[in-house]
Short mmCIF file of N, CA and C in Angstrom, two decimals:
data_model
loop_
_atom_site.label_atom_id
_atom_site.label_comp_id
_atom_site.label_asym_id
_atom_site.label_seq_id
_atom_site.Cartn_x
_atom_site.Cartn_y
_atom_site.Cartn_z
N MET A 161 166.34 95.94 18.60
CA MET A 161 164.73 95.25 17.82
C MET A 161 165.60 94.54 16.84
N THR A 162 164.79 93.66 16.06
CA THR A 162 165.52 92.97 14.94
C THR A 162 165.27 93.54 14.14
N SER A 163 165.64 93.08 12.82
CA SER A 163 165.38 94.08 11.66
C SER A 163 163.97 93.58 11.13
N GLU A 164 163.26 93.01 11.65
CA GLU A 164 161.96 93.09 11.08
C GLU A 164 161.19 94.09 11.73
N SER A 165 161.52 94.69 13.00
CA SER A 165 160.61 95.63 13.78
C SER A 165 161.08 96.77 13.45
N ARG A 166 159.83 97.63 13.25
CA ARG A 166 159.97 99.09 12.83
C ARG A 166 159.84 99.64 13.95
N LEU A 167 159.41 99.65 15.31
CA LEU A 167 159.53 100.24 16.37
C LEU A 167 160.51 101.39 16.80
N ASP A 168 162.03 101.64 16.22
CA ASP A 168 162.65 102.36 16.36
C ASP A 168 162.28 103.35 15.39
N GLU A 169 161.79 103.06 14.26
CA GLU A 169 161.54 103.93 13.27
C GLU A 169 160.19 104.60 13.55
N TYR A 170 159.03 104.06 14.14
CA TYR A 170 158.21 104.45 14.14
C TYR A 170 157.90 105.27 15.37
N ARG A 171 159.07 105.27 16.38
CA ARG A 171 158.97 105.89 17.50
C ARG A 171 159.64 107.30 17.08
N ALA A 172 160.50 107.61 16.48
CA ALA A 172 160.66 108.77 16.01
C ALA A 172 159.55 109.46 15.19
N GLU A 173 159.21 108.66 14.24
CA GLU A 173 157.95 109.48 13.24
C GLU A 173 156.78 109.90 14.22
N ALA A 174 156.45 109.06 15.24
CA ALA A 174 155.12 109.11 15.96
C ALA A 174 155.40 110.22 16.90
N ASP A 175 156.73 110.80 17.34
CA ASP A 175 157.16 111.95 18.49
C ASP A 175 157.05 113.37 17.36
N ARG A 176 157.58 113.23 16.02
CA ARG A 176 157.69 114.01 15.31
C ARG A 176 156.49 114.34 14.83
N LEU A 177 155.29 113.53 14.37
CA LEU A 177 153.84 113.85 13.83
C LEU A 177 153.05 114.28 15.31
N LEU A 178 153.78 114.20 16.51
CA LEU A 178 153.06 114.62 17.50
C LEU A 178 153.56 116.10 18.08
N ALA A 179 154.27 116.27 17.79
CA ALA A 179 155.18 117.26 18.06
C ALA A 179 154.81 118.70 16.64
N GLU A 180 154.78 117.91 15.73
CA GLU A 180 154.11 118.74 14.54
C GLU A 180 152.59 119.24 14.63
N THR A 181 151.86 118.15 15.12
CA THR A 181 150.23 118.61 15.41
C THR A 181 149.94 119.30 16.32
N VAL A 182 150.95 119.35 17.56
CA VAL A 182 150.91 120.06 18.90
C VAL A 182 151.35 121.36 18.47
N ALA A 183 152.16 121.73 17.52
CA ALA A 183 152.57 123.14 17.39
C ALA A 183 151.57 123.96 16.30
N LEU A 184 150.71 122.64 15.60
CA LEU A 184 149.63 123.64 14.90
C LEU A 184 148.51 124.56 16.10
N ILE A 185 148.46 124.44 16.88
CA ILE A 185 147.47 124.87 18.10
C ILE A 185 147.99 126.54 18.51
N PRO A 186 146.99 127.29 17.98
CA PRO A 186 147.52 129.05 18.02
C PRO A 186 148.28 129.17 19.28
N GLN A 187 149.49 129.90 19.17
CA GLN A 187 150.19 130.20 20.26
C GLN A 187 149.09 131.19 21.39
N GLN A 188 148.21 131.93 20.95
CA GLN A 188 147.47 132.62 21.78
C GLN A 188 146.38 131.94 22.78
N LEU A 189 146.04 130.56 22.29
CA LEU A 189 145.17 129.73 23.11
C LEU A 189 146.57 129.11 24.36
N ALA A 190 147.72 129.74 24.50
CA ALA A 190 148.85 129.33 25.24
C ALA A 190 148.83 127.63 26.02
N PRO A 191 148.74 127.24 24.68
CA PRO A 191 149.03 125.44 24.90
C PRO A 191 150.22 124.91 25.93
N GLU A 192 150.26 124.34 26.72
CA GLU A 192 150.87 124.12 27.63
C GLU A 192 150.87 122.55 27.91
N SER A 193 151.77 121.75 28.02
CA SER A 193 151.65 120.55 28.11
C SER A 193 151.42 119.65 29.52
N GLY A 194 150.08 118.79 29.76
CA GLY A 194 150.06 118.67 31.29
C GLY A 194 150.74 117.28 31.43
N PHE A 195 150.50 116.44 30.04
CA PHE A 195 150.89 115.20 30.48
C PHE A 195 151.35 114.66 29.13
N SER A 196 152.66 113.98 28.77
CA SER A 196 152.84 113.27 27.75
C SER A 196 153.59 112.27 27.91
N GLU A 197 153.33 111.48 26.77
CA GLU A 197 154.35 109.75 26.85
C GLU A 197 154.44 109.41 25.53
N SER A 198 155.19 109.01 25.32
CA SER A 198 155.36 107.95 23.92
C SER A 198 156.11 106.56 24.23
N GLU A 199 155.40 105.36 23.77
CA GLU A 199 155.58 104.37 24.17
C GLU A 199 155.23 103.23 23.55
N PRO A 200 156.14 102.20 22.99
CA PRO A 200 155.19 101.00 22.44
C PRO A 200 154.23 100.40 22.76
N ARG A 201 153.68 99.71 22.51
CA ARG A 201 152.71 98.93 22.88
C ARG A 201 152.20 97.51 21.77
N PHE A 202 152.21 96.55 22.76
CA PHE A 202 152.20 94.99 22.00
C PHE A 202 150.93 94.40 22.29
N GLY A 203 150.92 93.89 21.23
CA GLY A 203 149.67 93.08 20.99
C GLY A 203 148.99 91.77 22.09
N PRO A 204 147.95 91.39 22.07
CA PRO A 204 147.88 90.17 22.71
C PRO A 204 149.00 88.79 22.36
N THR A 205 149.54 88.03 23.52
CA THR A 205 150.42 87.39 23.16
C THR A 205 149.82 85.82 23.53
N GLU A 206 150.23 85.44 23.59
CA GLU A 206 149.73 83.67 23.92
C GLU A 206 151.12 82.62 24.53
N GLY A 207 151.36 82.89 26.09
CA GLY A 207 151.88 82.73 26.83
C GLY A 207 153.40 83.79 26.72
N THR A 208 154.66 83.44 26.52
CA THR A 208 155.68 83.94 26.46
C THR A 208 155.57 84.93 25.17
N ALA A 209 156.18 85.97 25.60
CA ALA A 209 156.07 87.21 24.17
C ALA A 209 157.53 86.76 23.35
N ALA A 210 157.01 86.72 21.98
CA ALA A 210 157.94 86.51 20.84
C ALA A 210 158.16 87.59 19.80
N PRO A 211 159.27 87.52 19.62
CA PRO A 211 159.53 88.94 18.38
C PRO A 211 158.95 89.13 17.21
N SER A 212 157.80 87.95 17.11
CA SER A 212 156.92 88.14 15.98
C SER A 212 155.57 88.65 16.41
N ASP A 213 155.37 88.69 17.54
CA ASP A 213 154.18 89.51 18.20
C ASP A 213 153.80 91.07 18.00
N PRO A 214 152.65 90.88 17.38
CA PRO A 214 152.06 92.40 17.16
C PRO A 214 152.73 93.84 18.08
N ALA A 215 152.73 94.93 17.25
CA ALA A 215 153.84 95.92 18.33
C ALA A 215 153.25 97.16 17.52
N TRP A 216 153.44 98.56 17.97
CA TRP A 216 152.97 99.97 17.18
C TRP A 216 153.33 100.53 18.17
N TRP A 217 153.76 102.06 17.96
CA TRP A 217 154.08 103.18 18.73
C TRP A 217 153.30 104.22 18.72
N GLN A 218 152.74 104.69 20.07
CA GLN A 218 151.86 105.45 20.49
C GLN A 218 152.44 106.86 21.21
N ALA A 219 152.11 107.81 20.92
CA ALA A 219 152.67 109.17 21.65
C ALA A 219 151.51 110.23 22.01
N ARG A 220 151.13 110.68 22.65
CA ARG A 220 150.19 111.64 23.45
C ARG A 220 151.00 112.72 24.24
N ASP A 221 150.03 113.65 23.91
CA ASP A 221 149.92 114.52 24.61
C ASP A 221 148.50 115.47 25.16
N SER A 222 148.44 115.69 26.49
CA SER A 222 147.25 116.12 26.84
C SER A 222 147.63 117.69 27.34
N LEU A 223 146.97 118.77 26.74
CA LEU A 223 147.50 119.69 26.86
C LEU A 223 146.61 121.06 27.16
N ASN A 224 146.88 121.35 28.29
CA ASN A 224 145.94 122.76 29.19
C ASN A 224 146.18 123.80 28.21
N LEU A 225 144.68 124.71 28.10
CA LEU A 225 144.93 125.92 27.03
C LEU A 225 144.33 126.97 27.57
N ALA A 226 144.26 128.28 27.40
CA ALA A 226 144.00 129.21 27.96
C ALA A 226 142.46 129.40 28.46
N ALA A 227 142.55 129.54 29.63
CA ALA A 227 140.79 129.92 30.16
C ALA A 227 140.14 131.23 29.58
N GLN A 228 139.77 130.34 27.98
CA GLN A 228 138.72 131.02 27.28
C GLN A 228 138.08 130.49 26.89
N ALA A 229 136.92 131.31 26.67
CA ALA A 229 135.57 130.13 26.01
C ALA A 229 135.97 129.55 24.40
N ASP A 230 135.90 128.11 24.01
CA ASP A 230 135.93 127.82 23.05
C ASP A 230 137.49 127.72 22.88
N ALA A 231 138.21 127.82 23.51
CA ALA A 231 139.68 127.40 23.37
C ALA A 231 139.86 125.99 22.59
N SER A 232 139.44 124.77 23.42
CA SER A 232 139.58 123.55 22.97
C SER A 232 139.15 123.52 21.53
N ALA A 233 137.64 123.77 21.29
CA ALA A 233 137.22 123.81 19.69
C ALA A 233 138.21 124.34 19.39
N ASP A 234 138.49 125.44 19.32
CA ASP A 234 139.62 126.26 18.52
C ASP A 234 140.35 125.65 18.00
N ALA A 235 141.16 125.13 19.05
CA ALA A 235 142.57 124.61 18.83
C ALA A 235 142.12 123.33 17.80
N ALA A 236 140.99 122.31 18.32
CA ALA A 236 140.67 121.31 17.28
C ALA A 236 140.53 121.70 16.07
N ALA A 237 139.75 122.68 15.82
CA ALA A 237 139.08 123.12 14.46
C ALA A 237 140.58 123.80 13.82
N THR A 238 141.32 124.28 14.40
CA THR A 238 142.91 124.42 13.58
C THR A 238 143.93 123.16 13.11
N ILE A 239 143.61 122.42 14.03
CA ILE A 239 144.27 121.32 14.16
C ILE A 239 143.69 120.42 12.86
N ALA A 240 142.54 120.54 12.86
CA ALA A 240 141.72 119.68 11.67
C ALA A 240 141.96 120.16 10.40
N ALA A 241 141.48 121.86 10.06
CA ALA A 241 141.72 122.24 8.87
C ALA A 241 143.31 121.92 8.43
N GLU A 242 144.25 122.00 9.31
CA GLU A 242 145.60 121.87 9.07
C GLU A 242 145.82 120.60 8.31
N LEU A 243 145.30 119.51 8.99
CA LEU A 243 145.43 118.40 8.60
C LEU A 243 144.60 117.55 7.60
N THR A 244 143.83 117.69 7.28
CA THR A 244 142.81 117.66 6.06
C THR A 244 143.38 118.52 5.04
N GLY A 245 143.62 119.84 5.14
CA GLY A 245 144.66 120.34 3.92
C GLY A 245 146.06 119.45 3.78
N ASP A 246 146.48 118.95 4.55
CA ASP A 246 147.69 118.26 4.35
C ASP A 246 147.38 116.24 3.68
N GLY A 247 146.09 116.44 3.28
CA GLY A 247 145.88 115.00 2.77
C GLY A 247 145.18 113.89 4.08
N TRP A 248 144.89 114.68 5.64
CA TRP A 248 144.94 113.46 6.34
C TRP A 248 142.91 113.48 5.89
N ALA A 249 142.47 111.76 6.37
CA ALA A 249 140.97 111.81 5.91
C ALA A 249 140.69 111.80 7.63
N ALA A 250 139.55 112.52 7.69
CA ALA A 250 138.83 113.09 9.16
C ALA A 250 137.62 112.25 9.27
N SER A 251 137.48 111.99 10.33
CA SER A 251 136.37 111.27 10.49
C SER A 251 135.77 111.55 12.48
N ARG A 252 134.33 111.64 12.35
CA ARG A 252 134.36 111.42 14.30
C ARG A 252 134.22 110.59 14.58
N VAL A 253 135.21 110.18 15.68
CA VAL A 253 135.48 108.88 16.33
C VAL A 253 134.26 108.35 17.46
N ARG A 254 134.37 109.29 18.41
CA ARG A 254 133.31 109.22 19.30
C ARG A 254 133.08 110.27 19.97
N GLU A 255 131.84 110.77 20.67
CA GLU A 255 131.18 111.75 21.41
C GLU A 255 131.10 111.10 22.78
N THR A 256 131.47 111.48 23.96
CA THR A 256 131.36 110.92 25.43
C THR A 256 130.68 112.87 26.23
N GLU A 257 130.24 112.19 27.30
CA GLU A 257 130.28 113.17 28.42
C GLU A 257 128.77 114.03 28.21
N GLY A 258 128.30 112.97 27.07
CA GLY A 258 126.84 113.55 26.74
C GLY A 258 127.04 114.82 25.62
N GLY A 259 128.24 114.34 24.69
CA GLY A 259 128.51 115.27 23.74
C GLY A 259 129.25 116.61 24.13
N ALA A 260 129.72 116.44 25.36
CA ALA A 260 131.00 117.18 25.58
C ALA A 260 132.54 117.27 25.33
N ARG A 261 132.54 116.04 25.26
CA ARG A 261 133.90 115.36 25.13
C ARG A 261 133.80 115.18 23.41
N LEU A 262 134.95 115.30 22.54
CA LEU A 262 134.98 114.90 21.52
C LEU A 262 135.77 114.29 20.45
N THR A 263 136.02 113.38 20.05
CA THR A 263 136.93 112.88 19.29
C THR A 263 137.00 112.60 18.10
N ASP A 264 138.05 113.07 17.50
CA ASP A 264 138.21 113.41 15.93
C ASP A 264 139.30 112.37 15.27
N GLY A 265 139.15 111.37 14.42
CA GLY A 265 140.64 110.78 13.64
C GLY A 265 140.57 111.25 12.85
N PHE A 266 142.21 110.88 12.45
CA PHE A 266 142.84 111.42 11.11
C PHE A 266 144.02 110.28 10.71
N ARG A 267 143.36 109.94 9.12
CA ARG A 267 144.04 108.57 8.78
C ARG A 267 145.06 109.18 7.46
N LYS A 268 146.26 108.59 7.45
CA LYS A 268 146.76 109.20 6.28
C LYS A 268 148.18 108.14 5.88
N GLU A 269 148.05 107.47 4.75
CA GLU A 269 149.49 106.49 4.44
C GLU A 269 150.34 107.50 4.26
N LEU A 270 151.64 107.04 5.28
CA LEU A 270 152.76 107.91 4.86
C LEU A 270 153.96 106.73 4.43
N ASP A 271 154.58 106.96 3.60
CA ASP A 271 155.23 106.19 2.58
C ASP A 271 154.69 104.58 3.14
N GLY A 272 153.54 104.29 2.67
CA GLY A 272 153.02 103.47 2.24
C GLY A 272 152.44 102.71 3.38
N GLN A 273 152.63 103.19 4.65
CA GLN A 273 152.10 102.92 6.20
C GLN A 273 151.01 103.48 6.30
N LYS A 274 149.74 103.33 7.07
CA LYS A 274 148.96 103.98 7.67
C LYS A 274 149.11 104.32 8.87
N TRP A 275 148.95 105.64 9.00
CA TRP A 275 148.84 106.35 10.33
C TRP A 275 147.97 106.66 10.68
N TYR A 276 147.88 107.16 12.00
CA TYR A 276 146.60 107.66 12.64
C TYR A 276 147.02 108.71 13.97
N ILE A 277 146.21 109.73 13.61
CA ILE A 277 146.00 110.59 14.41
C ILE A 277 144.82 110.83 15.13
N GLU A 278 144.41 111.12 16.59
CA GLU A 278 143.12 111.27 17.22
C GLU A 278 143.63 112.80 18.26
N VAL A 279 142.49 113.72 17.79
CA VAL A 279 142.02 114.78 18.29
C VAL A 279 141.11 114.81 19.30
N THR A 280 140.76 114.89 20.62
CA THR A 280 139.96 114.95 21.22
C THR A 280 139.77 116.36 22.21
N TRP A 281 139.00 116.80 22.23
CA TRP A 281 138.38 118.38 22.65
C TRP A 281 137.35 118.28 23.46
N VAL A 282 136.82 119.53 24.15
CA VAL A 282 135.92 119.51 24.98
C VAL A 282 134.98 121.05 24.24
N THR A 283 133.54 121.05 24.56
CA THR A 283 132.94 121.93 24.65
C THR A 283 132.90 122.84 25.98
N SER A 284 132.95 124.22 25.59
CA SER A 284 133.16 125.34 26.51
C SER A 284 132.13 124.85 27.82
N ARG A 285 132.77 124.76 29.06
CA ARG A 285 131.42 124.51 29.82
C ARG A 285 131.73 125.44 30.87
N PRO A 286 130.94 126.50 31.93
CA PRO A 286 131.40 126.95 32.93
C PRO A 286 132.20 126.17 33.81
N GLY A 287 133.23 126.94 34.15
CA GLY A 287 133.93 125.72 35.55
C GLY A 287 134.67 124.70 34.79
N LYS A 288 134.94 124.17 33.43
CA LYS A 288 135.62 123.24 33.38
C LYS A 288 136.84 124.07 32.31
N ALA A 289 138.03 123.04 32.23
CA ALA A 289 139.22 123.19 31.80
C ALA A 289 139.48 123.10 30.43
N GLU A 290 139.81 123.87 29.89
CA GLU A 290 140.01 124.13 28.32
C GLU A 290 140.98 123.23 27.86
N VAL A 291 140.78 121.76 27.60
CA VAL A 291 141.86 121.04 27.13
C VAL A 291 141.58 120.43 25.70
N VAL A 292 142.98 119.70 25.11
CA VAL A 292 142.71 119.26 23.93
C VAL A 292 143.63 118.01 24.28
N GLU A 293 143.81 116.69 23.70
CA GLU A 293 144.60 115.86 23.40
C GLU A 293 144.85 115.44 22.41
N VAL A 294 146.04 115.04 22.02
CA VAL A 294 146.42 114.79 20.53
C VAL A 294 147.25 113.05 21.17
N LEU A 295 146.65 112.27 20.11
CA LEU A 295 147.46 110.76 20.00
C LEU A 295 147.74 110.74 19.07
N VAL A 296 148.82 110.02 18.69
CA VAL A 296 150.08 109.32 17.40
C VAL A 296 149.85 107.88 17.39
N VAL A 297 149.24 106.89 16.48
CA VAL A 297 149.66 105.47 16.31
C VAL A 297 150.44 105.51 15.12
N SER A 298 151.23 104.57 15.31
CA SER A 298 151.87 104.03 13.87
C SER A 298 151.41 103.03 13.67
N PRO A 299 151.61 102.46 12.31
CA PRO A 299 151.16 101.41 11.66
C PRO A 299 151.85 99.95 12.68
N GLN A 300 151.06 99.11 12.38
CA GLN A 300 151.74 98.18 13.12
C GLN A 300 152.61 97.18 12.70
N THR A 301 153.61 96.57 13.40
CA THR A 301 154.98 96.21 13.15
C THR A 301 155.10 94.70 13.58
N VAL A 302 156.26 94.28 14.13
CA VAL A 302 156.46 93.13 15.30
C VAL A 302 157.36 93.63 16.17
N ARG A 303 156.95 92.87 17.33
CA ARG A 303 157.75 93.22 18.41
C ARG A 303 159.50 93.18 18.29
N GLY A 304 159.90 92.66 17.69
CA GLY A 304 161.23 92.39 17.96
C GLY A 304 162.12 92.15 18.53
N ASP A 305 163.17 92.50 19.11
CA ASP A 305 163.95 92.39 20.40
C ASP A 305 163.24 92.81 21.43
N ASP A 306 162.59 93.69 21.52
CA ASP A 306 162.27 94.57 23.19
C ASP A 306 160.89 93.58 23.37
N GLN A 307 161.39 92.83 24.57
CA GLN A 307 160.52 91.99 25.04
C GLN A 307 160.01 93.08 26.57
N SER A 308 159.61 94.02 26.89
CA SER A 308 159.41 94.75 27.63
C SER A 308 157.79 94.92 27.31
N SER A 309 156.96 95.22 28.81
CA SER A 309 155.61 94.93 28.83
C SER A 309 154.93 96.34 28.78
N THR A 310 154.12 96.53 28.77
CA THR A 310 153.34 97.72 28.81
C THR A 310 152.06 97.52 29.70
#
């Protein structure tokens, strides 16, 4: 990366924030990662990618929870309480699947940079898995020397 890009720094911070957020889920809900990724994202480019193109880091984990009523809602409520208690501003981002899948967003400035955490959870329904998804998005930086695409 060029000295202008902060992707390496943001990768480490996004991974740390993801791990800390997932660790907030109560152990009795038996959180188990079903899918995890941590990767750079790049904004639109005009032709060939350039070091000055916009970029950011995203880290996500989709977790399977214990098969008990309201496990997903309980996990999301615990995460929300901890994040808001730590100064993260919360808002409802979206509701899909007829209100059965809900996403809450949390924003906070860390060292003068705006970070975003998104928690998606589901309402309990017979025969449906209890899952929770956590996404961490870094502030925007520039692509730097990383010319790979996503």
